[in-house]
PDB file of C-alpha atoms in Angstrom:
ATOM      1  CA  MET C   1       0.000   0.000   0.000  1.00  0.00           C
ATOM      2  CA  ASP C   2       1.258   3.471  -0.819  1.00  0.00           C
ATOM      3  CA  VAL C   3       2.282   5.631   2.121  1.00  0.00           C
ATOM      4  CA  THR C   4       1.860   8.828   0.086  1.00  0.00           C
ATOM      5  CA  THR C   5      -0.173  11.094   2.310  1.00  0.00           C
ATOM      6  CA  ASP C   6      -0.610  14.024  -0.028  1.00  0.00           C
ATOM      7  CA  PRO C   7      -1.010  13.432  -3.773  1.00  0.00           C
ATOM      8  CA  SER C   8      -0.781  17.194  -4.322  1.00  0.00           C
ATOM      9  CA  ALA C   9       2.637  17.413  -2.624  1.00  0.00           C
ATOM     10  CA  PRO C  10       5.800  17.308  -4.743  1.00  0.00           C
ATOM     11  CA  TRP C  11       7.898  14.168  -5.135  1.00  0.00           C
ATOM     12  CA  LEU C  12      11.584  14.122  -4.326  1.00  0.00           C
ATOM     13  CA  VAL C  13      13.524  11.606  -6.444  1.00  0.00           C
ATOM     14  CA  ALA C  14      17.088  11.099  -5.230  1.00  0.00           C
ATOM     15  CA  GLY C  15      19.640   9.424  -7.455  1.00  0.00           C
ATOM     16  CA  LEU C  16      22.407   8.174  -5.153  1.00  0.00           C
ATOM     17  CA  GLY C  17      26.075   8.333  -6.156  1.00  0.00           C
ATOM     18  CA  ASN C  18      29.407  10.052  -5.629  1.00  0.00           C
ATOM     19  CA  PRO C  19      30.298  13.443  -7.174  1.00  0.00           C
ATOM     20  CA  GLY C  20      33.240  13.859  -9.518  1.00  0.00           C
ATOM     21  CA  PRO C  21      34.245  12.545 -12.965  1.00  0.00           C
ATOM     22  CA  GLU C  22      36.331   9.709 -11.519  1.00  0.00           C
ATOM     23  CA  TYR C  23      33.140   8.108 -10.142  1.00  0.00           C
ATOM     24  CA  ALA C  24      30.836   8.840 -13.078  1.00  0.00           C
ATOM     25  CA  MET C  25      30.702   5.318 -14.564  1.00  0.00           C
ATOM     26  CA  ASN C  26      31.042   3.391 -11.285  1.00  0.00           C
ATOM     27  CA  ARG C  27      28.435   0.765 -10.427  1.00  0.00           C
ATOM     28  CA  HIS C  28      27.753   2.764  -7.254  1.00  0.00           C
ATOM     29  CA  ASN C  29      26.707   5.731  -9.423  1.00  0.00           C
ATOM     30  CA  VAL C  30      23.841   4.168 -11.301  1.00  0.00           C
ATOM     31  CA  GLY C  31      21.425   6.341  -9.281  1.00  0.00           C
ATOM     32  CA  PHE C  32      23.079   9.448 -10.749  1.00  0.00           C
ATOM     33  CA  MET C  33      22.745   7.943 -14.254  1.00  0.00           C
ATOM     34  CA  VAL C  34      18.999   7.424 -13.806  1.00  0.00           C
ATOM     35  CA  ALA C  35      18.568  10.935 -12.351  1.00  0.00           C
ATOM     36  CA  ASP C  36      20.456  12.431 -15.321  1.00  0.00           C
ATOM     37  CA  LEU C  37      18.162  10.649 -17.768  1.00  0.00           C
ATOM     38  CA  LEU C  38      15.031  11.786 -15.907  1.00  0.00           C
ATOM     39  CA  ALA C  39      16.334  15.376 -15.968  1.00  0.00           C
ATOM     40  CA  GLU C  40      16.893  15.077 -19.717  1.00  0.00           C
ATOM     41  CA  ARG C  41      13.325  13.801 -20.166  1.00  0.00           C
ATOM     42  CA  ILE C  42      11.799  16.780 -18.372  1.00  0.00           C
ATOM     43  CA  GLY C  43      14.103  19.191 -20.201  1.00  0.00           C
ATOM     44  CA  GLY C  44      16.002  20.391 -17.123  1.00  0.00           C
ATOM     45  CA  LYS C  45      19.636  20.819 -16.136  1.00  0.00           C
ATOM     46  CA  PHE C  46      21.017  20.080 -12.681  1.00  0.00           C
ATOM     47  CA  LYS C  47      22.019  23.185 -10.716  1.00  0.00           C
ATOM     48  CA  ARG C  48      23.463  23.671  -7.261  1.00  0.00           C
ATOM     49  CA  ALA C  49      20.618  23.929  -4.726  1.00  0.00           C
ATOM     50  CA  GLY C  50      21.264  27.024  -2.615  1.00  0.00           C
ATOM     51  CA  LYS C  51      23.120  26.074   0.552  1.00  0.00           C
ATOM     52  CA  ALA C  52      22.284  22.359   0.288  1.00  0.00           C
ATOM     53  CA  GLN C  53      25.112  20.069  -0.785  1.00  0.00           C
ATOM     54  CA  ALA C  54      23.142  18.835  -3.768  1.00  0.00           C
ATOM     55  CA  GLN C  55      22.247  19.460  -7.383  1.00  0.00           C
ATOM     56  CA  VAL C  56      18.571  19.820  -8.215  1.00  0.00           C
ATOM     57  CA  VAL C  57      16.206  19.917 -11.198  1.00  0.00           C
ATOM     58  CA  GLU C  58      12.545  20.858 -10.768  1.00  0.00           C
ATOM     59  CA  GLY C  59       9.901  19.868 -13.281  1.00  0.00           C
ATOM     60  CA  ARG C  60       6.748  17.866 -13.941  1.00  0.00           C
ATOM     61  CA  ILE C  61       6.100  14.372 -15.210  1.00  0.00           C
ATOM     62  CA  GLY C  62       2.939  12.621 -16.281  1.00  0.00           C
ATOM     63  CA  PRO C  63       0.098  13.506 -18.614  1.00  0.00           C
ATOM     64  CA  PRO C  64      -1.796  16.798 -18.213  1.00  0.00           C
ATOM     65  CA  GLY C  65      -4.491  16.581 -15.554  1.00  0.00           C
ATOM     66  CA  PRO C  66      -4.732  14.866 -12.170  1.00  0.00           C
ATOM     67  CA  LEU C  67      -1.832  12.463 -12.859  1.00  0.00           C
ATOM     68  CA  ASN C  68       0.638  15.270 -13.585  1.00  0.00           C
ATOM     69  CA  ARG C  69       3.170  15.376 -10.760  1.00  0.00           C
ATOM     70  CA  ARG C  70       5.626  18.011  -9.567  1.00  0.00           C
ATOM     71  CA  VAL C  71       9.036  16.388  -9.158  1.00  0.00           C
ATOM     72  CA  ILE C  72      12.316  17.521  -7.641  1.00  0.00           C
ATOM     73  CA  LEU C  73      15.220  15.435  -8.941  1.00  0.00           C
ATOM     74  CA  VAL C  74      18.244  15.447  -6.644  1.00  0.00           C
ATOM     75  CA  LYS C  75      21.860  14.307  -6.811  1.00  0.00           C
ATOM     76  CA  PRO C  76      23.493  14.698  -3.367  1.00  0.00           C
ATOM     77  CA  MET C  77      27.020  16.128  -3.713  1.00  0.00           C
ATOM     78  CA  SER C  78      28.112  15.042  -0.237  1.00  0.00           C
ATOM     79  CA  TYR C  79      29.474  11.589  -1.147  1.00  0.00           C
ATOM     80  CA  MET C  80      27.374   8.487  -0.741  1.00  0.00           C
ATOM     81  CA  ASN C  81      27.744   7.895   3.000  1.00  0.00           C
ATOM     82  CA  LEU C  82      26.497  11.429   3.798  1.00  0.00           C
ATOM     83  CA  SER C  83      23.543  11.526   1.355  1.00  0.00           C
ATOM     84  CA  GLY C  84      20.917  11.863   4.092  1.00  0.00           C
ATOM     85  CA  GLY C  85      21.828  15.396   5.251  1.00  0.00           C
ATOM     86  CA  PRO C  86      21.321  17.244   1.944  1.00  0.00           C
ATOM     87  CA  LEU C  87      18.231  15.183   1.116  1.00  0.00           C
ATOM     88  CA  ASN C  88      16.627  15.892   4.469  1.00  0.00           C
ATOM     89  CA  ALA C  89      17.321  19.627   4.060  1.00  0.00           C
ATOM     90  CA  LEU C  90      15.647  19.591   0.638  1.00  0.00           C
ATOM     91  CA  ARG C  91      12.760  17.528   1.961  1.00  0.00           C
ATOM     92  CA  ASP C  92      12.142  20.228   4.586  1.00  0.00           C
ATOM     93  CA  PHE C  93      12.569  23.067   2.080  1.00  0.00           C
ATOM     94  CA  TYR C  94      10.108  21.617  -0.454  1.00  0.00           C
ATOM     95  CA  LYS C  95       7.779  20.193   2.246  1.00  0.00           C
ATOM     96  CA  VAL C  96       7.854  16.664   0.820  1.00  0.00           C
ATOM     97  CA  PRO C  97       6.137  13.928   2.873  1.00  0.00           C
ATOM     98  CA  LEU C  98       8.333  10.874   3.475  1.00  0.00           C
ATOM     99  CA  GLY C  99       6.043   8.705   1.342  1.00  0.00           C
ATOM    100  CA  ASN C 100       6.801  10.987  -1.639  1.00  0.00           C
ATOM    101  CA  ILE C 101      10.551  10.310  -1.521  1.00  0.00           C
ATOM    102  CA  VAL C 102      12.219   7.862  -3.906  1.00  0.00           C
ATOM    103  CA  ALA C 103      15.833   6.686  -3.624  1.00  0.00           C
ATOM    104  CA  VAL C 104      17.334   5.212  -6.806  1.00  0.00           C
ATOM    105  CA  HIS C 105      20.370   3.096  -5.947  1.00  0.00           C
ATOM    106  CA  ASP C 106      22.592   0.150  -6.835  1.00  0.00           C
ATOM    107  CA  GLU C 107      21.773  -3.209  -5.216  1.00  0.00           C
ATOM    108  CA  LEU C 108      24.314  -6.010  -4.781  1.00  0.00           C
ATOM    109  CA  ASP C 109      21.842  -8.799  -4.027  1.00  0.00           C
ATOM    110  CA  ILE C 110      20.016  -8.522  -7.349  1.00  0.00           C
ATOM    111  CA  ASP C 111      21.301  -9.682 -10.743  1.00  0.00           C
ATOM    112  CA  TYR C 112      22.681  -7.012 -13.056  1.00  0.00           C
ATOM    113  CA  GLY C 113      19.967  -4.934 -14.702  1.00  0.00           C
ATOM    114  CA  THR C 114      17.096  -6.395 -12.662  1.00  0.00           C
ATOM    115  CA  LEU C 115      14.841  -3.890 -10.913  1.00  0.00           C
ATOM    116  CA  ARG C 116      13.011  -4.183  -7.607  1.00  0.00           C
ATOM    117  CA  LEU C 117      10.750  -1.437  -6.277  1.00  0.00           C
ATOM    118  CA  LYS C 118       9.705  -1.351  -2.654  1.00  0.00           C
ATOM    119  CA  LEU C 119       8.656   0.857   0.217  1.00  0.00           C
ATOM    120  CA  GLY C 120      10.691   0.903   3.422  1.00  0.00           C
ATOM    121  CA  GLY C 121      12.934  -1.873   4.691  1.00  0.00           C
ATOM    122  CA  GLY C 122      16.562  -2.143   5.741  1.00  0.00           C
ATOM    123  CA  ASP C 123      19.631  -0.633   4.105  1.00  0.00           C
ATOM    124  CA  ASN C 124      21.328  -3.970   3.272  1.00  0.00           C
ATOM    125  CA  GLY C 125      24.714  -2.399   3.986  1.00  0.00           C
ATOM    126  CA  HIS C 126      24.194   0.402   1.447  1.00  0.00           C
ATOM    127  CA  ASN C 127      25.788   3.537   2.922  1.00  0.00           C
ATOM    128  CA  GLY C 128      23.543   5.947   1.017  1.00  0.00           C
ATOM    129  CA  LEU C 129      20.391   4.296   2.355  1.00  0.00           C
ATOM    130  CA  LYS C 130      21.935   4.030   5.819  1.00  0.00           C
ATOM    131  CA  SER C 131      22.519   7.794   5.854  1.00  0.00           C
ATOM    132  CA  MET C 132      18.999   8.552   4.573  1.00  0.00           C
ATOM    133  CA  THR C 133      17.341   6.248   7.108  1.00  0.00           C
ATOM    134  CA  LYS C 134      19.376   7.697   9.961  1.00  0.00           C
ATOM    135  CA  VAL C 135      17.994  11.207   9.388  1.00  0.00           C
ATOM    136  CA  MET C 136      14.493  10.567   8.037  1.00  0.00           C
ATOM    137  CA  GLY C 137      13.404   7.030   8.939  1.00  0.00           C
ATOM    138  CA  SER C 138      13.029   4.144   6.509  1.00  0.00           C
ATOM    139  CA  ASP C 139       9.541   4.662   5.048  1.00  0.00           C
ATOM    140  CA  TYR C 140      10.616   6.022   1.672  1.00  0.00           C
ATOM    141  CA  HIS C 141      10.395   4.294  -1.704  1.00  0.00           C
ATOM    142  CA  ARG C 142      13.381   2.566  -3.268  1.00  0.00           C
ATOM    143  CA  VAL C 143      14.079   1.745  -6.900  1.00  0.00           C
ATOM    144  CA  ARG C 144      16.788  -0.898  -6.548  1.00  0.00           C
ATOM    145  CA  PHE C 145      18.981  -1.392  -9.623  1.00  0.00           C
ATOM    146  CA  GLY C 146      20.733  -4.773  -9.571  1.00  0.00           C
ATOM    147  CA  ILE C 147      24.504  -4.800 -10.059  1.00  0.00           C
ATOM    148  CA  GLY C 148      25.148  -8.391  -8.886  1.00  0.00           C
ATOM    149  CA  ARG C 149      27.818  -9.612  -6.470  1.00  0.00           C
ATOM    150  CA  PRO C 150      31.578  -9.124  -6.860  1.00  0.00           C
ATOM    151  CA  PRO C 151      33.411 -11.958  -8.637  1.00  0.00           C
ATOM    152  CA  GLY C 152      35.777 -14.248  -6.730  1.00  0.00           C
ATOM    153  CA  ARG C 153      37.309 -12.649  -3.669  1.00  0.00           C
ATOM    154  CA  MET C 154      36.922  -9.041  -4.766  1.00  0.00           C
ATOM    155  CA  GLN C 155      35.902  -6.783  -1.902  1.00  0.00           C
ATOM    156  CA  VAL C 156      32.422  -5.215  -2.120  1.00  0.00           C
ATOM    157  CA  ALA C 157      33.873  -1.679  -1.774  1.00  0.00           C
ATOM    158  CA  ASP C 158      36.235  -2.280  -4.705  1.00  0.00           C
ATOM    159  CA  PHE C 159      33.454  -3.764  -6.825  1.00  0.00           C
ATOM    160  CA  VAL C 160      30.936  -0.935  -6.384  1.00  0.00           C
ATOM    161  CA  LEU C 161      33.598   1.723  -6.993  1.00  0.00           C
ATOM    162  CA  LYS C 162      34.699   0.137 -10.267  1.00  0.00           C
ATOM    163  CA  ASP C 163      33.210   1.106 -13.621  1.00  0.00           C
ATOM    164  CA  PHE C 164      30.678  -1.197 -15.246  1.00  0.00           C
ATOM    165  CA  GLY C 165      32.480  -3.826 -17.331  1.00  0.00           C
ATOM    166  CA  SER C 166      32.495  -3.729 -21.135  1.00  0.00           C
ATOM    167  CA  ALA C 167      29.857  -6.491 -21.422  1.00  0.00           C
ATOM    168  CA  GLU C 168      27.640  -4.685 -18.892  1.00  0.00           C
ATOM    169  CA  ARG C 169      28.019  -1.380 -20.719  1.00  0.00           C
ATOM    170  CA  LYS C 170      26.433  -2.842 -23.844  1.00  0.00           C
ATOM    171  CA  GLU C 171      23.110  -3.076 -21.994  1.00  0.00           C
ATOM    172  CA  LEU C 172      23.555  -0.257 -19.498  1.00  0.00           C
ATOM    173  CA  ASP C 173      21.658   2.409 -21.471  1.00  0.00           C
ATOM    174  CA  TYR C 174      18.682   0.059 -21.855  1.00  0.00           C
ATOM    175  CA  PHE C 175      18.608  -0.784 -18.139  1.00  0.00           C
ATOM    176  CA  VAL C 176      18.993   2.870 -17.068  1.00  0.00           C
ATOM    177  CA  ASP C 177      16.149   3.784 -19.429  1.00  0.00           C
ATOM    178  CA  ARG C 178      13.967   1.077 -17.887  1.00  0.00           C
ATOM    179  CA  ALA C 179      14.796   2.280 -14.361  1.00  0.00           C
ATOM    180  CA  ALA C 180      13.779   5.828 -15.335  1.00  0.00           C
ATOM    181  CA  ASP C 181      10.505   4.426 -16.693  1.00  0.00           C
ATOM    182  CA  ALA C 182       9.978   2.640 -13.368  1.00  0.00           C
ATOM    183  CA  VAL C 183      10.498   5.876 -11.400  1.00  0.00           C
ATOM    184  CA  GLU C 184       7.962   7.672 -13.589  1.00  0.00           C
ATOM    185  CA  CYS C 185       5.437   4.856 -13.184  1.00  0.00           C
ATOM    186  CA  LEU C 186       5.904   4.867  -9.395  1.00  0.00           C
ATOM    187  CA  VAL C 187       5.379   8.621  -9.144  1.00  0.00           C
ATOM    188  CA  ILE C 188       2.427   8.777 -11.544  1.00  0.00           C
ATOM    189  CA  GLU C 189       0.575   5.504 -10.904  1.00  0.00           C
ATOM    190  CA  GLY C 190       1.753   4.324  -7.480  1.00  0.00           C
ATOM    191  CA  LEU C 191       3.930   1.562  -6.062  1.00  0.00           C
ATOM    192  CA  GLU C 192       1.648  -1.392  -6.719  1.00  0.00           C
ATOM    193  CA  ARG C 193       1.329  -0.653 -10.426  1.00  0.00           C
ATOM    194  CA  ALA C 194       5.063   0.035 -10.751  1.00  0.00           C
ATOM    195  CA  GLN C 195       5.945  -3.211  -8.946  1.00  0.00           C
ATOM    196  CA  SER C 196       3.669  -5.308 -11.137  1.00  0.00           C
ATOM    197  CA  THR C 197       5.185  -3.746 -14.275  1.00  0.00           C
ATOM    198  CA  TYR C 198       8.875  -3.535 -13.385  1.00  0.00           C
ATOM    199  CA  ASN C 199       9.705  -6.019 -10.612  1.00  0.00           C
ATOM    200  CA  SER C 200      11.215  -8.759 -12.724  1.00  0.00           C
TER     201      SER C 200
END
């Protein structure tokens, strides 16, 4: 069941990642990739958000009428493990209820390219989610983008901070596109509909 308490309130969609060109193609930065595509779709460009350590694009998604939603896309610029602070500041500034927040992030326990949408739950060791939950509780939506587990004995930290491999990159644009579709469906039509369409 959706927790959204106010359909007229804006949505805050946070793509999680690390700032800087050296991280741009890392597995850990797939949230930024999805946020960039969503910004492109609504015709906006990310700009620094006042005093908040974040970049923001404001716009609308959905068809004209009651399903048209105001959306604030956010990329925290505080590094992954401190994502919660800037997001909480923006949540207060835009008066976004917790049920209208979506975190888009990489997920180790799901096969590459597979999506899972859910509301609430644990952080599964993800430092971005851990930081968000610490400052705002856990009852926000998640669009989990599968990146799979590290091969062999590679450490998790090394794996997530490496770029997608060449084989993965062949399908990356398609999977990022699908994740952006899933975010739009969640915001416009609700969690249940988005889960039935995109949870594979």
